Amino acid sequence: MNKRYQVLSFLLIAIFISGSAFSYLRRHRPDDKTKELEALKIIFPEADNFSEKFPSPPHYKAYKRLPGEGEKEFLGAAFLTTDIAPEIRGYAGPIKMMAGLKSNGRIVGITVISHSETPSYVLGLDEFIQKLSTLDISNSFILGKDVDGISRATITSEAITRAVSKSVKTIGTAVFNLPANTDSQPSKHLDILQIFFPLLIFVVAALSILSNKIYLRWISLSLGLFYLGFFKSTMVSIALFANTGLGKIPAFVDNPLWFMLVVLTILGSFVFGMIYCGNICPFASVQEWLFKIANIVTHKSLTFSEENDKKFKSLRFVVLFSVLTASFLAGNAQPAAIEPFLTFFTQKGSTLAWMLLVFILIVSAFHFRFWCKYLCPVGALNGLFSLHSLFKIKLGHDCTGCEICKDVCPTNAITFQSPLKPVIDYPQCVCCLKCLEECPQNSSLQGKK
Amino acid sequence: MNKSDKPLTVFLTLACLLLAGIVAENIRTAYLAQNPGVVIDVSQVKATLNKAGVKWQEAKYWKKL
């Protein structure tokens, strides 16, 4: 293995282990009381006294002192949804909320104490919570009926609704003896399609590599674009890996697609190399289509010299390590939510995020996979995994030094160490198989020996 | 640097700057999510000042902030 990649792999492992340990220690330090107290004051701003937390079901009672001596008015009960419904998790882990309930069953307010959802996915969170706060115990809390969810954040909306519904009804019946509406947001059932489709896409992608069929590669790229991109708006992002390191993982039943993508991407990289980046990534597909179309229309493309290309390709490792470190230090994956595909497929993002997306799309039309090659942190991560892949493209057997493979490689991953010795930079190889297709000799994909 | 490298180098630099801006923005969001108290609600500041008898003025310095 190239020494440079050895150092980068070591750095990645060091950041991941120390970041995870730091995050674990931070999660388990006893500072949550302060945040709970702050949340209590937000829910019941007029209260001047709160009880200790009552057990079964866990809740606080809020009081307001009255002018008479020792007299106090009971304002309502406040409770953490994670205390009452700990099994309900959002897209990237638990969503800790404090809610308040009056003795007549009306919700006083709800405030989110902490969550790990990707910010660009939940921009409408405050508005959604505001709408939920207008409901009471007689409501069924069904999305689409009592309240509209956050668009393109179904899992988060459902998790919040179910957690609030269960908590409100539990507290309402146990503390205030109120009758609760028995209808509720149906519990999640395992969505088999979320297991089947990613598996199908990875199988097609693997077949395209094993059989060296370029049309299969386009099928897997198109499936990735339409299913993962347009239909599910769920891609492998670096925020997903940062959340994994932070221990913020959704429940399997809520989000099997999340698990399938993480497991298949890592496993796929160790078996076939950059299989996700090369044959599945929806944003890569968008960039490749743009490049193809622009090439047909304008016949123009922009390229770096070999020297600069090699130099700038290291940038994506800088991006990877920076956002992972920032996420671990911040204690959540928000700093890692930088990829333009989040904005593209969710249609949500800040002004800067939209600017970056438009910019990347324009440049990608004139340079093959501009984002993937120079800036994508997921590509950098998969690249490091792919160094150890089981199957690798092997060039050079009976090499005549024609350098066709080098010329056709769209990511400039092939260099010649000597006239007859082509070398593949595997973390740059997107398994497009053009080198194998064009090689006049018997170059092939081979298993590790 | 090769002349042909210039346009892409400029594009890459711009993309890096935008990316750095997004990272900074996200770090700020992450910080504010954990420390909501640092958000200044000007209407509350106004109300507090009024209560204390201090006359509120829309000074140019506030506008700058």
Short mmCIF file of C-alpha atoms in Angstrom, two decimals:
data_model
loop_
_atom_site.label_atom_id
_atom_site.label_comp_id
_atom_site.label_asym_id
_atom_site.label_seq_id
_atom_site.Cartn_x
_atom_site.Cartn_y
_atom_site.Cartn_z
CA MET A 1 0.00 0.00 0.00
CA ASN A 2 1.13 3.53 -0.83
CA LYS A 3 2.74 5.11 2.27
CA ARG A 4 0.61 8.22 1.89
CA TYR A 5 -2.56 6.14 2.12
CA GLN A 6 -1.16 4.27 5.10
CA VAL A 7 -0.76 7.58 6.96
CA LEU A 8 -4.26 8.72 5.91
CA SER A 9 -5.80 5.40 7.02
CA PHE A 10 -4.05 5.67 10.37
CA LEU A 11 -5.26 9.26 10.76
CA LEU A 12 -8.83 8.22 9.95
CA ILE A 13 -8.78 5.41 12.51
CA ALA A 14 -7.27 7.75 15.12
CA ILE A 15 -9.91 10.46 14.52
CA PHE A 16 -12.74 7.94 14.52
CA ILE A 17 -11.68 6.16 17.71
CA SER A 18 -10.79 9.30 19.67
CA GLY A 19 -13.91 11.10 18.39
CA SER A 20 -16.18 8.22 19.36
CA ALA A 21 -14.57 7.94 22.80
CA PHE A 22 -14.85 11.71 23.33
CA SER A 23 -18.49 11.65 22.27
CA TYR A 24 -19.23 8.66 24.56
CA LEU A 25 -17.68 10.42 27.55
CA ARG A 26 -19.54 13.63 26.77
CA ARG A 27 -22.88 11.81 26.42
CA HIS A 28 -22.45 10.22 29.79
CA ARG A 29 -21.43 13.27 31.78
CA PRO A 30 -24.10 14.49 34.19
CA ASP A 31 -24.95 17.84 32.56
CA ASP A 32 -28.38 16.94 31.24
CA LYS A 33 -30.08 18.27 34.37
CA THR A 34 -29.26 21.86 33.40
CA LYS A 35 -30.77 21.42 29.96
CA GLU A 36 -33.85 19.76 31.44
CA LEU A 37 -34.29 22.68 33.82
CA GLU A 38 -33.92 25.17 30.97
CA ALA A 39 -36.50 23.22 28.97
CA LEU A 40 -38.88 23.18 31.96
CA LYS A 41 -38.66 26.96 32.13
CA ILE A 42 -39.42 27.23 28.41
CA ILE A 43 -42.49 25.02 28.75
CA PHE A 44 -43.81 26.68 31.93
CA PRO A 45 -42.31 30.21 31.92
CA GLU A 46 -44.73 31.37 34.63
CA ALA A 47 -43.73 28.56 37.02
CA ASP A 48 -41.43 29.38 39.91
CA ASN A 49 -41.17 25.92 41.34
CA PHE A 50 -40.71 22.46 39.88
CA SER A 51 -40.99 19.16 41.73
CA GLU A 52 -38.33 16.48 41.65
CA LYS A 53 -38.86 14.00 38.87
CA PHE A 54 -41.66 11.58 39.77
CA PRO A 55 -41.09 7.95 38.77
CA SER A 56 -43.47 5.77 36.72
CA PRO A 57 -44.25 7.54 34.48
CA PRO A 58 -41.32 9.93 34.87
CA HIS A 59 -42.53 13.54 35.00
CA TYR A 60 -42.08 16.88 36.76
CA LYS A 61 -44.84 19.00 38.25
CA ALA A 62 -44.80 22.77 37.69
CA TYR A 63 -46.14 25.19 40.30
CA LYS A 64 -46.65 28.92 40.62
CA ARG A 65 -46.59 30.61 44.02
CA LEU A 66 -49.76 32.45 44.96
CA PRO A 67 -49.91 35.57 47.16
CA GLY A 68 -51.19 33.56 50.18
CA GLU A 69 -48.64 31.94 52.47
CA GLY A 70 -47.54 28.55 51.18
CA GLU A 71 -50.23 28.58 48.53
CA LYS A 72 -49.25 27.41 45.09
CA GLU A 73 -51.07 26.74 41.87
CA PHE A 74 -50.47 23.50 40.00
CA LEU A 75 -49.77 24.44 36.38
CA GLY A 76 -49.25 21.04 34.80
CA ALA A 77 -46.86 18.18 34.23
CA ALA A 78 -43.73 18.24 32.12
CA PHE A 79 -41.95 15.17 30.84
CA LEU A 80 -39.20 13.95 28.57
CA THR A 81 -40.46 11.95 25.61
CA THR A 82 -37.26 9.89 25.74
CA ASP A 83 -38.15 8.82 29.30
CA ILE A 84 -41.57 7.54 28.28
CA ALA A 85 -40.90 6.32 24.73
CA PRO A 86 -37.14 5.58 24.62
CA GLU A 87 -37.65 3.02 21.86
CA ILE A 88 -38.83 5.65 19.38
CA ARG A 89 -35.88 7.14 17.51
CA GLY A 90 -35.51 9.57 14.64
CA TYR A 91 -33.54 9.16 11.45
CA ALA A 92 -30.18 9.41 13.22
CA GLY A 93 -30.97 8.52 16.81
CA PRO A 94 -33.06 9.67 19.75
CA ILE A 95 -34.92 13.00 19.61
CA LYS A 96 -35.00 14.30 23.16
CA MET A 97 -38.03 16.52 23.74
CA MET A 98 -39.58 18.10 26.81
CA ALA A 99 -43.36 18.49 26.64
CA GLY A 100 -45.87 19.98 29.05
CA LEU A 101 -49.47 18.92 29.67
CA LYS A 102 -52.22 20.76 31.52
CA SER A 103 -54.72 18.96 33.72
CA ASN A 104 -57.39 19.43 30.99
CA GLY A 105 -55.28 17.41 28.55
CA ARG A 106 -54.01 20.29 26.43
CA ILE A 107 -50.36 20.39 25.45
CA VAL A 108 -48.74 23.52 26.89
CA GLY A 109 -45.64 23.35 24.75
CA ILE A 110 -42.96 21.11 23.32
CA THR A 111 -39.28 21.90 23.05
CA VAL A 112 -36.54 19.83 21.46
CA ILE A 113 -33.58 19.46 23.83
CA SER A 114 -31.33 17.52 21.47
CA HIS A 115 -31.44 15.57 18.23
CA SER A 116 -29.03 14.22 15.64
CA GLU A 117 -31.07 14.69 12.49
CA THR A 118 -29.32 16.28 9.51
CA PRO A 119 -30.23 19.99 9.70
CA SER A 120 -30.94 20.40 6.01
CA TYR A 121 -33.55 17.64 6.30
CA VAL A 122 -35.39 19.17 9.23
CA LEU A 123 -35.49 22.87 8.45
CA GLY A 124 -39.24 22.88 9.22
CA LEU A 125 -38.75 21.28 12.65
CA ASP A 126 -39.73 24.34 14.73
CA GLU A 127 -42.88 24.91 12.72
CA PHE A 128 -43.82 21.23 12.98
CA ILE A 129 -43.27 21.20 16.76
CA GLN A 130 -45.37 24.37 16.99
CA LYS A 131 -48.25 22.62 15.18
CA LEU A 132 -47.96 19.55 17.41
CA SER A 133 -48.12 21.81 20.47
CA THR A 134 -51.67 22.85 19.54
CA LEU A 135 -53.03 19.29 19.96
CA ASP A 136 -54.47 17.68 23.05
CA ILE A 137 -54.99 14.22 24.51
CA SER A 138 -58.27 13.74 22.59
CA ASN A 139 -56.43 13.93 19.26
CA SER A 140 -55.25 10.82 17.48
CA PHE A 141 -51.83 12.30 16.52
CA ILE A 142 -51.93 10.84 13.04
CA LEU A 143 -49.69 12.46 10.43
CA GLY A 144 -51.68 13.90 7.57
CA LYS A 145 -54.86 13.92 9.66
CA ASP A 146 -54.14 15.96 12.79
CA VAL A 147 -50.87 17.47 11.67
CA ASP A 148 -48.77 17.63 8.51
CA GLY A 149 -45.24 16.26 8.74
CA ILE A 150 -42.00 17.92 7.66
CA SER A 151 -41.76 17.46 3.91
CA ARG A 152 -39.12 14.94 2.86
CA ALA A 153 -38.38 14.09 6.49
CA THR A 154 -41.02 11.41 7.04
CA ILE A 155 -39.03 9.28 9.45
CA THR A 156 -38.27 12.25 11.70
CA SER A 157 -41.88 13.50 11.57
CA GLU A 158 -43.26 10.05 12.38
CA ALA A 159 -40.81 9.51 15.23
CA ILE A 160 -41.62 12.89 16.81
CA THR A 161 -45.38 12.37 16.43
CA ARG A 162 -45.33 8.86 17.88
CA ALA A 163 -43.07 9.88 20.77
CA VAL A 164 -45.24 12.91 21.66
CA SER A 165 -48.46 10.93 21.24
CA LYS A 166 -47.31 8.07 23.48
CA SER A 167 -45.89 10.42 26.13
CA VAL A 168 -48.92 12.73 26.23
CA LYS A 169 -51.36 9.83 26.46
CA THR A 170 -49.30 8.06 29.13
CA ILE A 171 -49.02 11.18 31.30
CA GLY A 172 -52.64 12.22 30.64
CA THR A 173 -54.07 8.91 31.80
CA ALA A 174 -51.61 8.19 34.63
CA VAL A 175 -51.26 11.66 36.16
CA PHE A 176 -54.57 13.36 35.32
CA ASN A 177 -56.86 10.31 34.89
CA LEU A 178 -57.99 11.62 31.52
CA PRO A 179 -59.42 9.37 28.80
CA ALA A 180 -57.01 9.24 25.87
CA ASN A 181 -57.86 8.84 22.22
CA THR A 182 -56.99 5.24 21.44
CA ASP A 183 -56.19 5.96 17.77
CA SER A 184 -52.59 6.82 17.15
CA GLN A 185 -49.93 6.99 14.48
CA PRO A 186 -49.54 3.33 13.56
CA SER A 187 -46.31 1.81 14.84
CA LYS A 188 -43.65 1.22 12.30
CA HIS A 189 -43.47 -2.14 10.59
CA LEU A 190 -40.32 -3.31 8.93
CA ASP A 191 -40.38 -2.07 5.34
CA ILE A 192 -39.03 -5.01 3.39
CA LEU A 193 -38.66 -2.86 0.26
CA GLN A 194 -36.06 -0.76 2.07
CA ILE A 195 -34.01 -3.93 2.42
CA PHE A 196 -34.79 -5.34 -1.01
CA PHE A 197 -34.07 -2.29 -3.19
CA PRO A 198 -30.60 -1.38 -1.83
CA LEU A 199 -29.69 -5.06 -2.01
CA LEU A 200 -30.88 -5.20 -5.62
CA ILE A 201 -28.92 -2.06 -6.54
CA PHE A 202 -25.72 -3.40 -4.94
CA VAL A 203 -26.18 -6.79 -6.64
CA VAL A 204 -26.58 -5.12 -10.06
CA ALA A 205 -23.53 -2.95 -9.35
CA ALA A 206 -21.50 -5.99 -8.28
CA LEU A 207 -22.58 -7.88 -11.39
CA SER A 208 -21.53 -4.94 -13.56
CA ILE A 209 -18.04 -5.12 -12.08
CA LEU A 210 -17.75 -8.90 -12.13
CA SER A 211 -19.08 -9.31 -15.66
CA ASN A 212 -17.43 -6.15 -17.02
CA LYS A 213 -20.73 -5.01 -18.52
CA ILE A 214 -20.94 -1.23 -18.79
CA TYR A 215 -24.71 -1.23 -19.43
CA LEU A 216 -25.19 -2.90 -16.01
CA ARG A 217 -23.22 -0.05 -14.48
CA TRP A 218 -25.63 2.46 -16.03
CA ILE A 219 -28.58 0.43 -14.74
CA SER A 220 -27.22 0.45 -11.17
CA LEU A 221 -26.41 4.17 -11.43
CA SER A 222 -29.94 4.89 -12.68
CA LEU A 223 -31.50 2.72 -9.95
CA GLY A 224 -29.42 4.60 -7.40
CA LEU A 225 -30.48 7.94 -8.85
CA PHE A 226 -34.18 7.21 -8.90
CA TYR A 227 -34.59 5.05 -5.77
CA LEU A 228 -32.00 6.50 -3.37
CA GLY A 229 -31.95 10.01 -4.83
CA PHE A 230 -35.35 11.06 -6.06
CA PHE A 231 -37.59 8.55 -4.24
CA LYS A 232 -35.98 8.14 -0.81
CA SER A 233 -33.69 11.22 -0.68
CA THR A 234 -31.29 9.00 1.23
CA MET A 235 -27.68 8.75 0.21
CA VAL A 236 -24.45 7.73 1.85
CA SER A 237 -23.28 11.02 3.31
CA ILE A 238 -20.41 11.72 5.64
CA ALA A 239 -22.97 12.84 8.25
CA LEU A 240 -24.16 9.25 8.31
CA PHE A 241 -20.67 8.00 9.20
CA ALA A 242 -20.19 10.83 11.71
CA ASN A 243 -23.47 9.82 13.38
CA THR A 244 -22.28 6.21 13.49
CA GLY A 245 -19.10 7.32 15.24
CA LEU A 246 -21.16 9.43 17.62
CA GLY A 247 -23.28 6.38 18.45
CA LYS A 248 -26.39 8.06 17.04
CA ILE A 249 -27.98 5.23 15.16
CA PRO A 250 -31.69 4.85 14.27
CA ALA A 251 -33.77 1.81 15.17
CA PHE A 252 -33.54 -0.84 12.46
CA VAL A 253 -37.31 -1.13 12.13
CA ASP A 254 -37.65 2.64 11.60
CA ASN A 255 -34.96 2.97 9.01
CA PRO A 256 -33.64 -0.28 7.52
CA LEU A 257 -32.39 1.68 4.49
CA TRP A 258 -29.87 3.49 6.73
CA PHE A 259 -28.41 0.17 7.91
CA MET A 260 -28.43 -1.35 4.46
CA LEU A 261 -26.54 1.61 3.00
CA VAL A 262 -23.92 1.69 5.76
CA VAL A 263 -23.36 -2.07 5.78
CA LEU A 264 -23.46 -2.57 2.01
CA THR A 265 -21.22 0.44 1.30
CA ILE A 266 -18.53 -0.66 3.75
CA LEU A 267 -18.83 -4.32 2.80
CA GLY A 268 -18.95 -3.44 -0.90
CA SER A 269 -15.79 -1.33 -0.60
CA PHE A 270 -13.91 -4.19 1.03
CA VAL A 271 -15.02 -6.61 -1.67
CA PHE A 272 -15.23 -4.60 -4.91
CA GLY A 273 -13.52 -1.28 -4.17
CA MET A 274 -15.37 1.98 -4.81
CA ILE A 275 -18.60 0.22 -5.74
CA TYR A 276 -20.91 2.79 -4.14
CA CYS A 277 -19.13 5.85 -5.55
CA GLY A 278 -18.59 4.34 -8.95
CA ASN A 279 -21.79 2.47 -9.62
CA ILE A 280 -24.53 3.63 -7.25
CA CYS A 281 -24.14 7.19 -5.91
CA PRO A 282 -27.10 9.26 -7.18
CA PHE A 283 -25.11 12.49 -7.28
CA ALA A 284 -22.32 10.81 -9.24
CA SER A 285 -24.99 9.73 -11.68
CA VAL A 286 -26.24 13.32 -12.02
CA GLN A 287 -22.69 14.55 -12.62
CA GLU A 288 -21.94 11.85 -15.19
CA TRP A 289 -25.15 12.62 -17.11
CA LEU A 290 -24.36 16.33 -17.06
CA PHE A 291 -20.84 15.68 -18.31
CA LYS A 292 -22.11 13.42 -21.09
CA ILE A 293 -24.75 15.92 -22.23
CA ALA A 294 -22.39 18.90 -22.07
CA ASN A 295 -19.78 16.93 -23.97
CA ILE A 296 -22.24 16.15 -26.76
CA VAL A 297 -23.48 19.75 -26.93
CA THR A 298 -20.30 21.77 -26.47
CA HIS A 299 -17.44 19.28 -27.05
CA LYS A 300 -15.58 21.20 -24.37
CA SER A 301 -14.03 20.00 -21.15
CA LEU A 302 -11.66 21.42 -18.57
CA THR A 303 -8.76 19.41 -17.22
CA PHE A 304 -5.87 19.78 -14.82
CA SER A 305 -2.31 18.89 -15.64
CA GLU A 306 -1.31 15.51 -14.19
CA GLU A 307 0.73 17.17 -11.47
CA ASN A 308 -2.03 19.51 -10.27
CA ASP A 309 -4.67 16.82 -10.60
CA LYS A 310 -2.70 14.59 -8.22
CA LYS A 311 -2.13 17.48 -5.81
CA PHE A 312 -5.74 18.65 -5.66
CA LYS A 313 -7.14 15.14 -5.22
CA SER A 314 -5.81 15.25 -1.64
CA LEU A 315 -8.31 18.01 -0.87
CA ARG A 316 -11.11 15.54 -0.27
CA PHE A 317 -9.10 13.97 2.56
CA VAL A 318 -8.75 17.42 4.11
CA VAL A 319 -12.54 17.82 3.83
CA LEU A 320 -13.10 14.35 5.31
CA PHE A 321 -10.86 14.85 8.33
CA SER A 322 -12.07 18.41 8.95
CA VAL A 323 -15.78 17.61 8.99
CA LEU A 324 -15.33 14.41 11.02
CA THR A 325 -13.24 16.25 13.62
CA ALA A 326 -15.71 19.16 13.73
CA SER A 327 -18.62 16.73 14.16
CA PHE A 328 -16.95 14.83 16.97
CA LEU A 329 -16.02 18.06 18.75
CA ALA A 330 -19.52 19.48 18.29
CA GLY A 331 -21.10 16.24 19.51
CA ASN A 332 -23.41 16.01 16.49
CA ALA A 333 -23.16 15.48 12.76
CA GLN A 334 -24.32 18.94 11.71
CA PRO A 335 -20.86 20.16 10.65
CA ALA A 336 -20.68 17.15 8.33
CA ALA A 337 -23.87 18.01 6.46
CA ILE A 338 -22.01 19.74 3.67
CA GLU A 339 -22.58 17.69 0.58
CA PRO A 340 -24.39 19.37 -2.32
CA PHE A 341 -26.42 16.21 -2.95
CA LEU A 342 -28.27 16.80 0.33
CA THR A 343 -29.47 20.10 -1.13
CA PHE A 344 -30.10 18.60 -4.58
CA PHE A 345 -32.28 15.69 -3.49
CA THR A 346 -34.04 17.27 -0.51
CA GLN A 347 -34.39 20.71 -2.10
CA LYS A 348 -33.48 22.15 1.27
CA GLY A 349 -30.41 24.09 2.23
CA SER A 350 -28.95 27.44 3.16
CA THR A 351 -28.06 30.07 0.56
CA LEU A 352 -24.43 28.93 0.65
CA ALA A 353 -25.49 25.30 0.16
CA TRP A 354 -27.58 26.23 -2.89
CA MET A 355 -24.71 28.30 -4.27
CA LEU A 356 -22.32 25.36 -3.87
CA LEU A 357 -24.78 22.99 -5.55
CA VAL A 358 -25.31 25.22 -8.58
CA PHE A 359 -21.59 25.84 -8.82
CA ILE A 360 -20.70 22.14 -8.64
CA LEU A 361 -23.33 21.22 -11.23
CA ILE A 362 -22.01 23.82 -13.66
CA VAL A 363 -18.37 22.76 -13.24
CA SER A 364 -19.32 19.05 -13.40
CA ALA A 365 -20.67 19.62 -16.88
CA PHE A 366 -17.12 20.43 -18.00
CA HIS A 367 -15.05 18.18 -15.74
CA PHE A 368 -15.83 14.50 -15.08
CA ARG A 369 -17.17 14.10 -11.51
CA PHE A 370 -15.68 17.36 -10.26
CA TRP A 371 -17.21 16.95 -6.77
CA CYS A 372 -16.28 13.27 -6.44
CA LYS A 373 -12.68 13.72 -7.53
CA TYR A 374 -11.63 16.72 -5.49
CA LEU A 375 -14.03 17.36 -2.63
CA CYS A 376 -16.28 14.43 -1.73
CA PRO A 377 -15.48 13.17 1.80
CA VAL A 378 -17.49 9.97 1.23
CA GLY A 379 -15.30 9.23 -1.78
CA ALA A 380 -12.21 9.78 0.35
CA LEU A 381 -13.52 7.40 3.01
CA ASN A 382 -14.57 4.72 0.51
CA GLY A 383 -11.23 5.16 -1.20
CA LEU A 384 -9.38 4.23 1.98
CA PHE A 385 -11.65 1.20 2.47
CA SER A 386 -11.14 0.15 -1.14
CA LEU A 387 -7.37 -0.17 -0.65
CA HIS A 388 -8.09 -3.52 0.95
CA SER A 389 -10.70 -4.73 -1.55
CA LEU A 390 -10.89 -8.38 -2.43
CA PHE A 391 -11.38 -7.83 -6.16
CA LYS A 392 -9.12 -5.43 -8.00
CA ILE A 393 -8.65 -4.41 -11.60
CA LYS A 394 -5.26 -5.72 -12.66
CA LEU A 395 -3.56 -4.06 -15.59
CA GLY A 396 -0.19 -4.77 -17.05
CA HIS A 397 -0.35 -8.47 -17.83
CA ASP A 398 1.30 -8.63 -21.29
CA CYS A 399 1.36 -4.81 -21.28
CA THR A 400 2.65 -3.31 -24.51
CA GLY A 401 2.89 0.20 -23.07
CA CYS A 402 0.24 1.66 -25.38
CA GLU A 403 -1.10 3.74 -22.43
CA ILE A 404 -4.68 3.51 -23.76
CA CYS A 405 -5.89 2.64 -20.25
CA LYS A 406 -4.31 5.81 -18.89
CA ASP A 407 -5.87 7.93 -21.61
CA VAL A 408 -9.40 6.57 -21.19
CA CYS A 409 -9.45 6.64 -17.39
CA PRO A 410 -11.83 9.52 -16.58
CA THR A 411 -10.52 9.97 -13.04
CA ASN A 412 -6.84 9.84 -14.01
CA ALA A 413 -6.35 6.95 -11.63
CA ILE A 414 -3.79 5.20 -13.85
CA THR A 415 -0.15 6.17 -14.09
CA PHE A 416 2.85 4.39 -15.60
CA GLN A 417 5.70 3.78 -13.15
CA SER A 418 7.76 2.41 -16.03
CA PRO A 419 6.85 2.08 -19.74
CA LEU A 420 5.29 -1.35 -19.24
CA LYS A 421 3.98 -1.03 -15.71
CA PRO A 422 0.62 0.70 -15.29
CA VAL A 423 -0.34 1.40 -11.68
CA ILE A 424 -3.89 2.03 -10.48
CA ASP A 425 -4.53 4.50 -7.68
CA TYR A 426 -7.42 2.46 -6.24
CA PRO A 427 -8.94 5.20 -4.03
CA GLN A 428 -9.45 7.20 -7.26
CA CYS A 429 -10.82 4.32 -9.34
CA VAL A 430 -14.59 4.48 -9.76
CA CYS A 431 -14.84 1.03 -11.37
CA CYS A 432 -16.08 2.42 -14.69
CA LEU A 433 -14.16 -0.44 -16.34
CA LYS A 434 -13.22 1.68 -19.36
CA CYS A 435 -9.59 0.57 -18.99
CA LEU A 436 -10.57 -3.09 -19.23
CA GLU A 437 -12.84 -2.41 -22.14
CA GLU A 438 -10.18 -0.60 -24.13
CA CYS A 439 -7.12 -2.64 -23.16
CA PRO A 440 -5.93 -4.66 -26.17
CA GLN A 441 -4.27 -7.17 -23.85
CA ASN A 442 -5.81 -9.49 -21.28
CA SER A 443 -6.28 -7.12 -18.40
CA SER A 444 -9.00 -8.21 -16.01
CA LEU A 445 -10.59 -8.03 -12.64
CA GLN A 446 -8.87 -10.37 -10.23
CA GLY A 447 -9.37 -11.55 -6.71
CA LYS A 448 -6.67 -11.02 -4.10
CA LYS A 449 -3.94 -13.61 -4.24
CA MET B 1 1.01 26.55 -13.15
CA ASN B 2 -0.16 25.59 -16.63
CA LYS B 3 -2.36 28.14 -18.33
CA SER B 4 -4.99 25.49 -18.99
CA ASP B 5 -5.15 24.74 -15.25
CA LYS B 6 -6.22 28.25 -14.33
CA PRO B 7 -10.00 28.05 -14.84
CA LEU B 8 -10.33 24.80 -12.87
CA THR B 9 -8.02 26.10 -10.14
CA VAL B 10 -10.22 29.17 -9.76
CA PHE B 11 -13.36 26.99 -9.69
CA LEU B 12 -11.84 24.66 -7.13
CA THR B 13 -10.78 27.57 -4.94
CA LEU B 14 -14.28 29.03 -5.10
CA ALA B 15 -15.81 25.65 -4.27
CA CYS B 16 -13.45 25.31 -1.29
CA LEU B 17 -14.42 28.76 -0.05
CA LEU B 18 -18.12 27.93 -0.32
CA LEU B 19 -17.51 24.62 1.44
CA ALA B 20 -15.62 26.37 4.24
CA GLY B 21 -18.55 28.78 4.57
CA ILE B 22 -21.01 25.89 4.83
CA VAL B 23 -18.87 24.12 7.45
CA ALA B 24 -18.67 27.36 9.47
CA GLU B 25 -22.43 27.85 9.12
CA ASN B 26 -23.07 24.27 10.24
CA ILE B 27 -20.71 24.60 13.22
CA ARG B 28 -22.62 27.74 14.21
CA THR B 29 -25.94 25.85 13.86
CA ALA B 30 -24.56 22.98 15.94
CA TYR B 31 -23.34 25.43 18.59
CA LEU B 32 -26.64 27.30 18.70
CA ALA B 33 -28.57 24.03 18.91
CA GLN B 34 -26.61 23.18 22.04
CA ASN B 35 -26.55 26.70 23.47
CA PRO B 36 -29.90 28.23 22.56
CA GLY B 37 -29.42 30.92 25.22
CA VAL B 38 -26.94 32.82 23.08
CA VAL B 39 -29.61 33.84 20.57
CA ILE B 40 -30.46 37.46 21.26
CA ASP B 41 -34.15 38.21 21.02
CA VAL B 42 -34.15 41.96 20.37
CA SER B 43 -37.82 42.31 21.32
CA GLN B 44 -36.99 40.88 24.76
CA VAL B 45 -34.07 43.27 25.13
CA LYS B 46 -36.41 46.13 24.21
CA ALA B 47 -39.01 44.99 26.74
CA THR B 48 -36.41 44.67 29.51
CA LEU B 49 -35.00 48.12 28.77
CA ASN B 50 -38.49 49.65 28.68
CA LYS B 51 -39.29 48.00 32.01
CA ALA B 52 -36.15 49.49 33.50
CA GLY B 53 -37.19 52.90 32.21
CA VAL B 54 -34.47 53.12 29.59
CA LYS B 55 -35.73 54.63 26.39
CA TRP B 56 -35.18 52.37 23.41
CA GLN B 57 -33.55 53.97 20.43
CA GLU B 58 -33.03 52.36 17.07
CA ALA B 59 -29.40 53.35 17.09
CA LYS B 60 -27.35 52.79 13.97
CA TYR B 61 -25.07 50.48 15.93
CA TRP B 62 -27.94 48.05 16.47
CA LYS B 63 -28.67 48.06 12.79
CA LYS B 64 -25.06 47.22 12.14
CA LEU B 65 -25.25 44.28 14.50
#
